[in-house]
């Protein structure tokens, strides 16, 4: 009786307010239906364990790619649920710029699946969503990284620390600068409050974001967390932009 009592409000809500798949428009209990999830949300082939870029010819699965060997990033590992490509890229934009918040738990669910698909992958001690600056947070009304981190944390049993890091500098959006300017644009952008230092010291921090493109933002945040005492920093990103 207790389990039925817990389930019936959701079942009633689905019956009264059915939702449609964000990709095909068919009625579905989730933001993306099972057939579309199966069709489009595959994790792809082998990825670099450090930056999650697809491995190229001659690169060995399980080993860092040539780019990470040549220029070792500040973060230690990256898990990506899928590639940032059509049609799923439209869902990322829908969450970030269209406030389609029901998509965030679905993103978190696929990230959970990416974790489970890597047996033995060390879970972080805590999750840190990539912070937004005050102006951008005020304009948007929410932080998409935090909206993904909350359900992900519940599913993998890792606590979320929403204020672990802050934006010390209100930078121009990385999408608005050229690739060669991105490292300089994000330099010094993050800070760790003294009150949060004890939570970081010697811990494994998982950084959550919606998309990883050049990796400069995540690298800068990882460097900031390492300077504050983090022993390991791993990225958990919904989508990875393939290199061009």
JSON list of C-alpha atoms in Angstrom, two decimals:
[
{"chain": "A", "resi": 1, "resn": "UNK", "atom": "CA", "xyz": [0.00, 0.00, 0.00]},
{"chain": "A", "resi": 2, "resn": "UNK", "atom": "CA", "xyz": [2.85, 2.35, 0.86]},
{"chain": "A", "resi": 3, "resn": "UNK", "atom": "CA", "xyz": [4.60, 1.88, -2.49]},
{"chain": "A", "resi": 4, "resn": "UNK", "atom": "CA", "xyz": [1.29, 2.45, -4.31]},
{"chain": "A", "resi": 5, "resn": "UNK", "atom": "CA", "xyz": [0.72, 5.62, -2.29]},
{"chain": "A", "resi": 6, "resn": "UNK", "atom": "CA", "xyz": [4.12, 6.94, -3.34]},
{"chain": "A", "resi": 7, "resn": "UNK", "atom": "CA", "xyz": [3.60, 6.08, -7.02]},
{"chain": "A", "resi": 8, "resn": "UNK", "atom": "CA", "xyz": [0.06, 7.20, -7.67]},
{"chain": "A", "resi": 9, "resn": "UNK", "atom": "CA", "xyz": [0.60, 11.01, -7.65]},
{"chain": "A", "resi": 10, "resn": "UNK", "atom": "CA", "xyz": [3.14, 10.68, -10.45]},
{"chain": "A", "resi": 11, "resn": "UNK", "atom": "CA", "xyz": [0.91, 8.29, -12.38]},
{"chain": "A", "resi": 12, "resn": "UNK", "atom": "CA", "xyz": [-2.02, 10.66, -11.97]},
{"chain": "A", "resi": 13, "resn": "UNK", "atom": "CA", "xyz": [0.08, 13.62, -13.10]},
{"chain": "A", "resi": 14, "resn": "UNK", "atom": "CA", "xyz": [1.20, 11.71, -16.20]},
{"chain": "A", "resi": 15, "resn": "UNK", "atom": "CA", "xyz": [-2.40, 10.82, -17.01]},
{"chain": "A", "resi": 16, "resn": "UNK", "atom": "CA", "xyz": [-3.69, 14.36, -16.56]},
{"chain": "A", "resi": 17, "resn": "UNK", "atom": "CA", "xyz": [-0.66, 16.19, -17.95]},
{"chain": "A", "resi": 18, "resn": "UNK", "atom": "CA", "xyz": [0.98, 13.87, -20.49]},
{"chain": "A", "resi": 19, "resn": "UNK", "atom": "CA", "xyz": [4.26, 15.13, -21.93]},
{"chain": "A", "resi": 20, "resn": "UNK", "atom": "CA", "xyz": [5.61, 14.63, -25.40]},
{"chain": "A", "resi": 21, "resn": "UNK", "atom": "CA", "xyz": [9.09, 13.60, -26.43]},
{"chain": "A", "resi": 22, "resn": "UNK", "atom": "CA", "xyz": [11.28, 16.63, -27.07]},
{"chain": "A", "resi": 23, "resn": "UNK", "atom": "CA", "xyz": [12.67, 14.99, -30.19]},
{"chain": "A", "resi": 24, "resn": "UNK", "atom": "CA", "xyz": [9.85, 13.14, -31.97]},
{"chain": "A", "resi": 25, "resn": "UNK", "atom": "CA", "xyz": [6.76, 14.64, -30.31]},
{"chain": "A", "resi": 26, "resn": "UNK", "atom": "CA", "xyz": [5.23, 11.30, -29.34]},
{"chain": "A", "resi": 27, "resn": "UNK", "atom": "CA", "xyz": [3.60, 10.96, -25.92]},
{"chain": "A", "resi": 28, "resn": "UNK", "atom": "CA", "xyz": [6.14, 9.75, -23.37]},
{"chain": "A", "resi": 29, "resn": "UNK", "atom": "CA", "xyz": [6.51, 9.58, -19.59]},
{"chain": "A", "resi": 30, "resn": "UNK", "atom": "CA", "xyz": [9.90, 11.29, -19.81]},
{"chain": "A", "resi": 31, "resn": "UNK", "atom": "CA", "xyz": [11.22, 14.35, -21.67]},
{"chain": "A", "resi": 32, "resn": "UNK", "atom": "CA", "xyz": [12.75, 12.05, -24.29]},
{"chain": "A", "resi": 33, "resn": "UNK", "atom": "CA", "xyz": [11.02, 8.79, -25.21]},
{"chain": "A", "resi": 34, "resn": "UNK", "atom": "CA", "xyz": [12.76, 5.42, -24.94]},
{"chain": "A", "resi": 35, "resn": "UNK", "atom": "CA", "xyz": [13.08, 4.88, -28.72]},
{"chain": "A", "resi": 36, "resn": "UNK", "atom": "CA", "xyz": [14.72, 8.30, -29.24]},
{"chain": "A", "resi": 37, "resn": "UNK", "atom": "CA", "xyz": [17.00, 7.72, -26.26]},
{"chain": "A", "resi": 38, "resn": "UNK", "atom": "CA", "xyz": [18.09, 4.41, -27.73]},
{"chain": "A", "resi": 39, "resn": "UNK", "atom": "CA", "xyz": [18.53, 5.90, -31.20]},
{"chain": "A", "resi": 40, "resn": "UNK", "atom": "CA", "xyz": [20.39, 9.11, -30.38]},
{"chain": "A", "resi": 41, "resn": "UNK", "atom": "CA", "xyz": [21.91, 8.82, -26.90]},
{"chain": "A", "resi": 42, "resn": "UNK", "atom": "CA", "xyz": [24.61, 6.24, -27.50]},
{"chain": "A", "resi": 43, "resn": "UNK", "atom": "CA", "xyz": [27.88, 6.99, -25.77]},
{"chain": "A", "resi": 44, "resn": "UNK", "atom": "CA", "xyz": [29.93, 6.60, -28.95]},
{"chain": "A", "resi": 45, "resn": "UNK", "atom": "CA", "xyz": [33.26, 4.81, -29.30]},
{"chain": "A", "resi": 46, "resn": "UNK", "atom": "CA", "xyz": [36.34, 4.81, -27.07]},
{"chain": "A", "resi": 47, "resn": "UNK", "atom": "CA", "xyz": [37.18, 8.14, -25.48]},
{"chain": "A", "resi": 48, "resn": "UNK", "atom": "CA", "xyz": [40.27, 9.60, -23.88]},
{"chain": "A", "resi": 49, "resn": "UNK", "atom": "CA", "xyz": [39.83, 9.01, -20.13]},
{"chain": "A", "resi": 50, "resn": "UNK", "atom": "CA", "xyz": [41.35, 12.42, -19.43]},
{"chain": "A", "resi": 51, "resn": "UNK", "atom": "CA", "xyz": [39.38, 14.75, -21.76]},
{"chain": "A", "resi": 52, "resn": "UNK", "atom": "CA", "xyz": [36.64, 12.44, -23.18]},
{"chain": "A", "resi": 53, "resn": "UNK", "atom": "CA", "xyz": [37.46, 13.28, -26.79]},
{"chain": "A", "resi": 54, "resn": "UNK", "atom": "CA", "xyz": [36.99, 10.36, -29.18]},
{"chain": "A", "resi": 55, "resn": "UNK", "atom": "CA", "xyz": [40.23, 8.45, -29.67]},
{"chain": "A", "resi": 56, "resn": "UNK", "atom": "CA", "xyz": [41.79, 8.62, -33.10]},
{"chain": "A", "resi": 57, "resn": "UNK", "atom": "CA", "xyz": [43.56, 5.97, -35.20]},
{"chain": "A", "resi": 58, "resn": "UNK", "atom": "CA", "xyz": [46.57, 4.58, -33.40]},
{"chain": "A", "resi": 59, "resn": "UNK", "atom": "CA", "xyz": [45.40, 5.74, -29.96]},
{"chain": "A", "resi": 60, "resn": "UNK", "atom": "CA", "xyz": [44.84, 2.96, -27.43]},
{"chain": "A", "resi": 61, "resn": "UNK", "atom": "CA", "xyz": [41.57, 2.67, -25.51]},
{"chain": "A", "resi": 62, "resn": "UNK", "atom": "CA", "xyz": [42.06, 3.44, -21.83]},
{"chain": "A", "resi": 63, "resn": "UNK", "atom": "CA", "xyz": [45.11, 5.62, -22.42]},
{"chain": "A", "resi": 64, "resn": "UNK", "atom": "CA", "xyz": [45.25, 9.42, -22.67]},
{"chain": "A", "resi": 65, "resn": "UNK", "atom": "CA", "xyz": [45.03, 10.94, -26.13]},
{"chain": "A", "resi": 66, "resn": "UNK", "atom": "CA", "xyz": [47.97, 12.66, -27.76]},
{"chain": "A", "resi": 67, "resn": "UNK", "atom": "CA", "xyz": [46.67, 16.14, -26.90]},
{"chain": "A", "resi": 68, "resn": "UNK", "atom": "CA", "xyz": [46.44, 15.32, -23.17]},
{"chain": "A", "resi": 69, "resn": "UNK", "atom": "CA", "xyz": [49.92, 13.76, -23.20]},
{"chain": "A", "resi": 70, "resn": "UNK", "atom": "CA", "xyz": [51.37, 16.82, -24.95]},
{"chain": "A", "resi": 71, "resn": "UNK", "atom": "CA", "xyz": [49.64, 19.31, -22.65]},
{"chain": "A", "resi": 72, "resn": "UNK", "atom": "CA", "xyz": [48.49, 17.69, -19.40]},
{"chain": "A", "resi": 73, "resn": "UNK", "atom": "CA", "xyz": [45.27, 19.32, -18.17]},
{"chain": "A", "resi": 74, "resn": "UNK", "atom": "CA", "xyz": [44.61, 20.25, -14.55]},
{"chain": "A", "resi": 75, "resn": "UNK", "atom": "CA", "xyz": [41.70, 17.81, -14.30]},
{"chain": "A", "resi": 76, "resn": "UNK", "atom": "CA", "xyz": [42.33, 14.08, -13.90]},
{"chain": "A", "resi": 77, "resn": "UNK", "atom": "CA", "xyz": [39.42, 12.52, -15.77]},
{"chain": "A", "resi": 78, "resn": "UNK", "atom": "CA", "xyz": [36.31, 13.31, -17.82]},
{"chain": "A", "resi": 79, "resn": "UNK", "atom": "CA", "xyz": [33.13, 11.33, -18.35]},
{"chain": "A", "resi": 80, "resn": "UNK", "atom": "CA", "xyz": [30.77, 12.41, -21.13]},
{"chain": "A", "resi": 81, "resn": "UNK", "atom": "CA", "xyz": [27.35, 10.90, -21.72]},
{"chain": "A", "resi": 82, "resn": "UNK", "atom": "CA", "xyz": [27.38, 11.62, -25.47]},
{"chain": "A", "resi": 83, "resn": "UNK", "atom": "CA", "xyz": [28.68, 13.82, -28.28]},
{"chain": "A", "resi": 84, "resn": "UNK", "atom": "CA", "xyz": [27.36, 17.34, -28.74]},
{"chain": "A", "resi": 85, "resn": "UNK", "atom": "CA", "xyz": [25.69, 16.74, -32.09]},
{"chain": "A", "resi": 86, "resn": "UNK", "atom": "CA", "xyz": [22.28, 16.97, -33.73]},
{"chain": "A", "resi": 87, "resn": "UNK", "atom": "CA", "xyz": [19.58, 16.44, -32.64]},
{"chain": "A", "resi": 88, "resn": "UNK", "atom": "CA", "xyz": [20.63, 16.36, -28.98]},
{"chain": "A", "resi": 89, "resn": "UNK", "atom": "CA", "xyz": [22.48, 19.67, -29.22]},
{"chain": "A", "resi": 90, "resn": "UNK", "atom": "CA", "xyz": [19.05, 21.33, -29.50]},
{"chain": "A", "resi": 91, "resn": "UNK", "atom": "CA", "xyz": [18.11, 19.88, -26.12]},
{"chain": "A", "resi": 92, "resn": "UNK", "atom": "CA", "xyz": [21.20, 21.39, -24.52]},
{"chain": "A", "resi": 93, "resn": "UNK", "atom": "CA", "xyz": [20.27, 24.78, -25.95]},
{"chain": "A", "resi": 94, "resn": "UNK", "atom": "CA", "xyz": [16.67, 24.26, -24.86]},
{"chain": "A", "resi": 95, "resn": "UNK", "atom": "CA", "xyz": [17.74, 23.74, -21.27]},
{"chain": "A", "resi": 96, "resn": "UNK", "atom": "CA", "xyz": [20.29, 26.55, -21.16]},
{"chain": "A", "resi": 97, "resn": "UNK", "atom": "CA", "xyz": [18.47, 29.24, -23.11]},
{"chain": "A", "resi": 98, "resn": "UNK", "atom": "CA", "xyz": [14.87, 28.03, -23.17]},
{"chain": "A", "resi": 99, "resn": "UNK", "atom": "CA", "xyz": [14.54, 27.12, -19.47]},
{"chain": "A", "resi": 100, "resn": "UNK", "atom": "CA", "xyz": [13.34, 23.61, -20.35]},
{"chain": "A", "resi": 101, "resn": "UNK", "atom": "CA", "xyz": [14.20, 22.44, -16.84]},
{"chain": "A", "resi": 102, "resn": "UNK", "atom": "CA", "xyz": [12.52, 19.00, -17.10]},
{"chain": "A", "resi": 103, "resn": "UNK", "atom": "CA", "xyz": [15.39, 18.04, -19.41]},
{"chain": "A", "resi": 104, "resn": "UNK", "atom": "CA", "xyz": [17.95, 18.37, -16.59]},
{"chain": "A", "resi": 105, "resn": "UNK", "atom": "CA", "xyz": [17.00, 15.13, -14.77]},
{"chain": "A", "resi": 106, "resn": "UNK", "atom": "CA", "xyz": [17.14, 13.28, -18.09]},
{"chain": "A", "resi": 107, "resn": "UNK", "atom": "CA", "xyz": [20.64, 14.66, -18.65]},
{"chain": "A", "resi": 108, "resn": "UNK", "atom": "CA", "xyz": [21.54, 13.52, -15.14]},
{"chain": "A", "resi": 109, "resn": "UNK", "atom": "CA", "xyz": [20.12, 10.07, -15.83]},
{"chain": "A", "resi": 110, "resn": "UNK", "atom": "CA", "xyz": [22.33, 9.63, -18.91]},
{"chain": "A", "resi": 111, "resn": "UNK", "atom": "CA", "xyz": [25.34, 10.83, -16.94]},
{"chain": "A", "resi": 112, "resn": "UNK", "atom": "CA", "xyz": [24.54, 8.25, -14.27]},
{"chain": "A", "resi": 113, "resn": "UNK", "atom": "CA", "xyz": [24.48, 5.62, -17.03]},
{"chain": "A", "resi": 114, "resn": "UNK", "atom": "CA", "xyz": [27.90, 6.84, -18.23]},
{"chain": "A", "resi": 115, "resn": "UNK", "atom": "CA", "xyz": [29.27, 6.34, -14.72]},
{"chain": "A", "resi": 116, "resn": "UNK", "atom": "CA", "xyz": [27.78, 2.84, -14.50]},
{"chain": "A", "resi": 117, "resn": "UNK", "atom": "CA", "xyz": [29.26, 1.99, -17.90]},
{"chain": "A", "resi": 118, "resn": "UNK", "atom": "CA", "xyz": [32.75, 2.48, -16.41]},
{"chain": "A", "resi": 119, "resn": "UNK", "atom": "CA", "xyz": [33.10, -0.25, -13.74]},
{"chain": "A", "resi": 120, "resn": "UNK", "atom": "CA", "xyz": [35.60, 0.76, -11.13]},
{"chain": "A", "resi": 121, "resn": "UNK", "atom": "CA", "xyz": [35.49, 4.46, -12.04]},
{"chain": "A", "resi": 122, "resn": "UNK", "atom": "CA", "xyz": [36.16, 6.24, -8.73]},
{"chain": "A", "resi": 123, "resn": "UNK", "atom": "CA", "xyz": [33.15, 8.23, -7.60]},
{"chain": "A", "resi": 124, "resn": "UNK", "atom": "CA", "xyz": [33.86, 11.78, -6.42]},
{"chain": "A", "resi": 125, "resn": "UNK", "atom": "CA", "xyz": [33.43, 12.69, -2.77]},
{"chain": "A", "resi": 126, "resn": "UNK", "atom": "CA", "xyz": [31.29, 15.68, -3.74]},
{"chain": "A", "resi": 127, "resn": "UNK", "atom": "CA", "xyz": [29.91, 17.37, -6.85]},
{"chain": "A", "resi": 128, "resn": "UNK", "atom": "CA", "xyz": [30.60, 20.97, -7.84]},
{"chain": "A", "resi": 129, "resn": "UNK", "atom": "CA", "xyz": [28.48, 22.49, -10.63]},
{"chain": "A", "resi": 130, "resn": "UNK", "atom": "CA", "xyz": [30.35, 24.98, -12.80]},
{"chain": "A", "resi": 131, "resn": "UNK", "atom": "CA", "xyz": [29.25, 28.32, -11.32]},
{"chain": "A", "resi": 132, "resn": "UNK", "atom": "CA", "xyz": [27.69, 31.17, -13.26]},
{"chain": "A", "resi": 133, "resn": "UNK", "atom": "CA", "xyz": [28.48, 34.80, -12.63]},
{"chain": "A", "resi": 134, "resn": "UNK", "atom": "CA", "xyz": [25.85, 36.89, -10.78]},
{"chain": "A", "resi": 135, "resn": "UNK", "atom": "CA", "xyz": [24.78, 38.78, -13.90]},
{"chain": "A", "resi": 136, "resn": "UNK", "atom": "CA", "xyz": [24.30, 35.69, -16.05]},
{"chain": "A", "resi": 137, "resn": "UNK", "atom": "CA", "xyz": [22.57, 33.84, -13.21]},
{"chain": "A", "resi": 138, "resn": "UNK", "atom": "CA", "xyz": [20.19, 36.77, -12.77]},
{"chain": "A", "resi": 139, "resn": "UNK", "atom": "CA", "xyz": [19.43, 36.91, -16.49]},
{"chain": "A", "resi": 140, "resn": "UNK", "atom": "CA", "xyz": [18.87, 33.16, -16.82]},
{"chain": "A", "resi": 141, "resn": "UNK", "atom": "CA", "xyz": [17.23, 32.54, -13.44]},
{"chain": "A", "resi": 142, "resn": "UNK", "atom": "CA", "xyz": [19.00, 29.21, -12.90]},
{"chain": "A", "resi": 143, "resn": "UNK", "atom": "CA", "xyz": [22.32, 27.46, -13.35]},
{"chain": "A", "resi": 144, "resn": "UNK", "atom": "CA", "xyz": [21.92, 24.59, -15.82]},
{"chain": "A", "resi": 145, "resn": "UNK", "atom": "CA", "xyz": [24.98, 22.79, -14.36]},
{"chain": "A", "resi": 146, "resn": "UNK", "atom": "CA", "xyz": [23.38, 22.81, -10.90]},
{"chain": "A", "resi": 147, "resn": "UNK", "atom": "CA", "xyz": [20.07, 21.59, -12.32]},
{"chain": "A", "resi": 148, "resn": "UNK", "atom": "CA", "xyz": [21.92, 18.58, -13.80]},
{"chain": "A", "resi": 149, "resn": "UNK", "atom": "CA", "xyz": [24.09, 18.03, -10.72]},
{"chain": "A", "resi": 150, "resn": "UNK", "atom": "CA", "xyz": [21.18, 17.74, -8.27]},
{"chain": "A", "resi": 151, "resn": "UNK", "atom": "CA", "xyz": [19.49, 14.68, -9.82]},
{"chain": "A", "resi": 152, "resn": "UNK", "atom": "CA", "xyz": [22.85, 13.17, -10.73]},
{"chain": "A", "resi": 153, "resn": "UNK", "atom": "CA", "xyz": [24.02, 13.46, -7.12]},
{"chain": "A", "resi": 154, "resn": "UNK", "atom": "CA", "xyz": [20.88, 11.74, -5.86]},
{"chain": "A", "resi": 155, "resn": "UNK", "atom": "CA", "xyz": [21.27, 8.91, -8.38]},
{"chain": "A", "resi": 156, "resn": "UNK", "atom": "CA", "xyz": [24.93, 8.15, -7.61]},
{"chain": "A", "resi": 157, "resn": "UNK", "atom": "CA", "xyz": [24.78, 9.00, -3.91]},
{"chain": "A", "resi": 158, "resn": "UNK", "atom": "CA", "xyz": [27.24, 11.90, -3.98]},
{"chain": "A", "resi": 159, "resn": "UNK", "atom": "CA", "xyz": [26.43, 15.20, -2.23]},
{"chain": "A", "resi": 160, "resn": "UNK", "atom": "CA", "xyz": [26.23, 18.41, -4.27]},
{"chain": "A", "resi": 161, "resn": "UNK", "atom": "CA", "xyz": [27.92, 21.56, -3.00]},
{"chain": "A", "resi": 162, "resn": "UNK", "atom": "CA", "xyz": [26.32, 24.35, -5.02]},
{"chain": "A", "resi": 163, "resn": "UNK", "atom": "CA", "xyz": [28.59, 27.08, -3.59]},
{"chain": "A", "resi": 164, "resn": "UNK", "atom": "CA", "xyz": [31.86, 25.19, -3.52]},
{"chain": "A", "resi": 165, "resn": "UNK", "atom": "CA", "xyz": [33.29, 27.54, -6.15]},
{"chain": "A", "resi": 166, "resn": "UNK", "atom": "CA", "xyz": [32.21, 30.97, -7.32]},
{"chain": "A", "resi": 167, "resn": "UNK", "atom": "CA", "xyz": [32.78, 33.17, -10.35]},
{"chain": "A", "resi": 168, "resn": "UNK", "atom": "CA", "xyz": [35.29, 35.74, -9.25]},
{"chain": "A", "resi": 169, "resn": "UNK", "atom": "CA", "xyz": [35.21, 37.46, -12.66]},
{"chain": "A", "resi": 170, "resn": "UNK", "atom": "CA", "xyz": [32.15, 37.95, -14.88]},
{"chain": "A", "resi": 171, "resn": "UNK", "atom": "CA", "xyz": [33.72, 36.75, -18.12]},
{"chain": "A", "resi": 172, "resn": "UNK", "atom": "CA", "xyz": [32.44, 36.96, -21.65]},
{"chain": "A", "resi": 173, "resn": "UNK", "atom": "CA", "xyz": [30.70, 33.71, -22.65]},
{"chain": "A", "resi": 174, "resn": "UNK", "atom": "CA", "xyz": [33.27, 31.30, -24.10]},
{"chain": "A", "resi": 175, "resn": "UNK", "atom": "CA", "xyz": [31.06, 30.82, -27.15]},
{"chain": "A", "resi": 176, "resn": "UNK", "atom": "CA", "xyz": [31.52, 34.52, -27.87]},
{"chain": "A", "resi": 177, "resn": "UNK", "atom": "CA", "xyz": [35.31, 34.49, -28.20]},
{"chain": "A", "resi": 178, "resn": "UNK", "atom": "CA", "xyz": [37.63, 32.78, -30.66]},
{"chain": "A", "resi": 179, "resn": "UNK", "atom": "CA", "xyz": [39.16, 29.42, -29.71]},
{"chain": "A", "resi": 180, "resn": "UNK", "atom": "CA", "xyz": [42.62, 30.92, -29.24]},
{"chain": "A", "resi": 181, "resn": "UNK", "atom": "CA", "xyz": [41.22, 33.55, -26.84]},
{"chain": "A", "resi": 182, "resn": "UNK", "atom": "CA", "xyz": [39.32, 31.15, -24.60]},
{"chain": "A", "resi": 183, "resn": "UNK", "atom": "CA", "xyz": [42.13, 30.26, -22.21]},
{"chain": "A", "resi": 184, "resn": "UNK", "atom": "CA", "xyz": [42.89, 33.94, -21.58]},
{"chain": "A", "resi": 185, "resn": "UNK", "atom": "CA", "xyz": [39.20, 34.84, -21.30]},
{"chain": "A", "resi": 186, "resn": "UNK", "atom": "CA", "xyz": [38.58, 32.36, -18.48]},
{"chain": "A", "resi": 187, "resn": "UNK", "atom": "CA", "xyz": [41.88, 32.84, -16.62]},
{"chain": "A", "resi": 188, "resn": "UNK", "atom": "CA", "xyz": [41.33, 33.73, -12.96]},
{"chain": "A", "resi": 189, "resn": "UNK", "atom": "CA", "xyz": [37.55, 33.43, -13.34]},
{"chain": "A", "resi": 190, "resn": "UNK", "atom": "CA", "xyz": [36.94, 31.13, -10.35]},
{"chain": "A", "resi": 191, "resn": "UNK", "atom": "CA", "xyz": [37.52, 31.28, -6.62]},
{"chain": "A", "resi": 192, "resn": "UNK", "atom": "CA", "xyz": [36.97, 29.07, -3.59]},
{"chain": "A", "resi": 193, "resn": "UNK", "atom": "CA", "xyz": [35.58, 30.75, -0.49]},
{"chain": "A", "resi": 194, "resn": "UNK", "atom": "CA", "xyz": [37.68, 30.17, 2.66]},
{"chain": "A", "resi": 195, "resn": "UNK", "atom": "CA", "xyz": [34.65, 28.57, 4.33]},
{"chain": "A", "resi": 196, "resn": "UNK", "atom": "CA", "xyz": [34.62, 25.90, 1.60]},
{"chain": "A", "resi": 197, "resn": "UNK", "atom": "CA", "xyz": [38.32, 25.06, 1.73]},
{"chain": "A", "resi": 198, "resn": "UNK", "atom": "CA", "xyz": [37.86, 22.35, 4.38]},
{"chain": "A", "resi": 199, "resn": "UNK", "atom": "CA", "xyz": [35.39, 20.52, 2.12]},
{"chain": "A", "resi": 200, "resn": "UNK", "atom": "CA", "xyz": [37.93, 20.40, -0.71]},
{"chain": "A", "resi": 201, "resn": "UNK", "atom": "CA", "xyz": [41.19, 19.58, 1.06]},
{"chain": "A", "resi": 202, "resn": "UNK", "atom": "CA", "xyz": [42.33, 16.08, 0.10]},
{"chain": "A", "resi": 203, "resn": "UNK", "atom": "CA", "xyz": [39.01, 15.23, -1.58]},
{"chain": "A", "resi": 204, "resn": "UNK", "atom": "CA", "xyz": [37.99, 14.02, -5.01]},
{"chain": "A", "resi": 205, "resn": "UNK", "atom": "CA", "xyz": [35.78, 16.72, -6.55]},
{"chain": "A", "resi": 206, "resn": "UNK", "atom": "CA", "xyz": [33.45, 15.99, -9.45]},
{"chain": "A", "resi": 207, "resn": "UNK", "atom": "CA", "xyz": [32.74, 19.02, -11.64]},
{"chain": "A", "resi": 208, "resn": "UNK", "atom": "CA", "xyz": [29.40, 18.94, -13.46]},
{"chain": "A", "resi": 209, "resn": "UNK", "atom": "CA", "xyz": [28.60, 20.86, -16.65]},
{"chain": "A", "resi": 210, "resn": "UNK", "atom": "CA", "xyz": [26.27, 20.59, -19.62]},
{"chain": "A", "resi": 211, "resn": "UNK", "atom": "CA", "xyz": [28.83, 20.82, -22.45]},
{"chain": "A", "resi": 212, "resn": "UNK", "atom": "CA", "xyz": [32.60, 20.56, -22.73]},
{"chain": "A", "resi": 213, "resn": "UNK", "atom": "CA", "xyz": [33.99, 22.22, -25.84]},
{"chain": "A", "resi": 214, "resn": "UNK", "atom": "CA", "xyz": [37.60, 23.44, -25.68]},
{"chain": "A", "resi": 215, "resn": "UNK", "atom": "CA", "xyz": [37.92, 22.39, -22.04]},
{"chain": "A", "resi": 216, "resn": "UNK", "atom": "CA", "xyz": [39.41, 25.72, -20.95]},
{"chain": "A", "resi": 217, "resn": "UNK", "atom": "CA", "xyz": [36.59, 26.50, -18.48]},
{"chain": "A", "resi": 218, "resn": "UNK", "atom": "CA", "xyz": [36.82, 23.09, -16.83]},
{"chain": "A", "resi": 219, "resn": "UNK", "atom": "CA", "xyz": [40.61, 23.26, -16.81]},
{"chain": "A", "resi": 220, "resn": "UNK", "atom": "CA", "xyz": [40.58, 26.64, -15.08]},
{"chain": "A", "resi": 221, "resn": "UNK", "atom": "CA", "xyz": [38.08, 25.44, -12.48]},
{"chain": "A", "resi": 222, "resn": "UNK", "atom": "CA", "xyz": [40.10, 22.25, -11.88]},
{"chain": "A", "resi": 223, "resn": "UNK", "atom": "CA", "xyz": [43.26, 24.32, -11.38]},
{"chain": "A", "resi": 224, "resn": "UNK", "atom": "CA", "xyz": [41.40, 26.50, -8.86]},
{"chain": "A", "resi": 225, "resn": "UNK", "atom": "CA", "xyz": [40.14, 23.45, -6.96]},
{"chain": "A", "resi": 226, "resn": "UNK", "atom": "CA", "xyz": [43.60, 21.85, -6.98]},
{"chain": "A", "resi": 227, "resn": "UNK", "atom": "CA", "xyz": [45.10, 25.08, -5.62]},
{"chain": "A", "resi": 228, "resn": "UNK", "atom": "CA", "xyz": [42.53, 24.92, -2.81]},
{"chain": "A", "resi": 229, "resn": "UNK", "atom": "CA", "xyz": [43.68, 21.41, -1.90]},
{"chain": "A", "resi": 230, "resn": "UNK", "atom": "CA", "xyz": [41.63, 19.00, -4.03]},
{"chain": "A", "resi": 231, "resn": "UNK", "atom": "CA", "xyz": [43.45, 15.69, -4.50]},
{"chain": "A", "resi": 232, "resn": "UNK", "atom": "CA", "xyz": [41.61, 14.80, -7.70]},
{"chain": "A", "resi": 233, "resn": "UNK", "atom": "CA", "xyz": [39.20, 16.56, -10.05]},
{"chain": "A", "resi": 234, "resn": "UNK", "atom": "CA", "xyz": [36.95, 14.68, -12.47]},
{"chain": "A", "resi": 235, "resn": "UNK", "atom": "CA", "xyz": [34.56, 16.24, -14.97]},
{"chain": "A", "resi": 236, "resn": "UNK", "atom": "CA", "xyz": [31.07, 14.85, -15.54]},
{"chain": "A", "resi": 237, "resn": "UNK", "atom": "CA", "xyz": [29.62, 16.49, -18.64]},
{"chain": "A", "resi": 238, "resn": "UNK", "atom": "CA", "xyz": [26.43, 15.69, -20.51]},
{"chain": "A", "resi": 239, "resn": "UNK", "atom": "CA", "xyz": [27.84, 16.39, -23.96]},
{"chain": "A", "resi": 240, "resn": "UNK", "atom": "CA", "xyz": [31.33, 16.60, -25.44]},
{"chain": "A", "resi": 241, "resn": "UNK", "atom": "CA", "xyz": [31.95, 18.67, -28.55]},
{"chain": "A", "resi": 242, "resn": "UNK", "atom": "CA", "xyz": [34.06, 16.52, -30.91]},
{"chain": "A", "resi": 243, "resn": "UNK", "atom": "CA", "xyz": [37.28, 18.15, -32.15]},
{"chain": "A", "resi": 244, "resn": "UNK", "atom": "CA", "xyz": [37.20, 19.70, -35.58]}
]
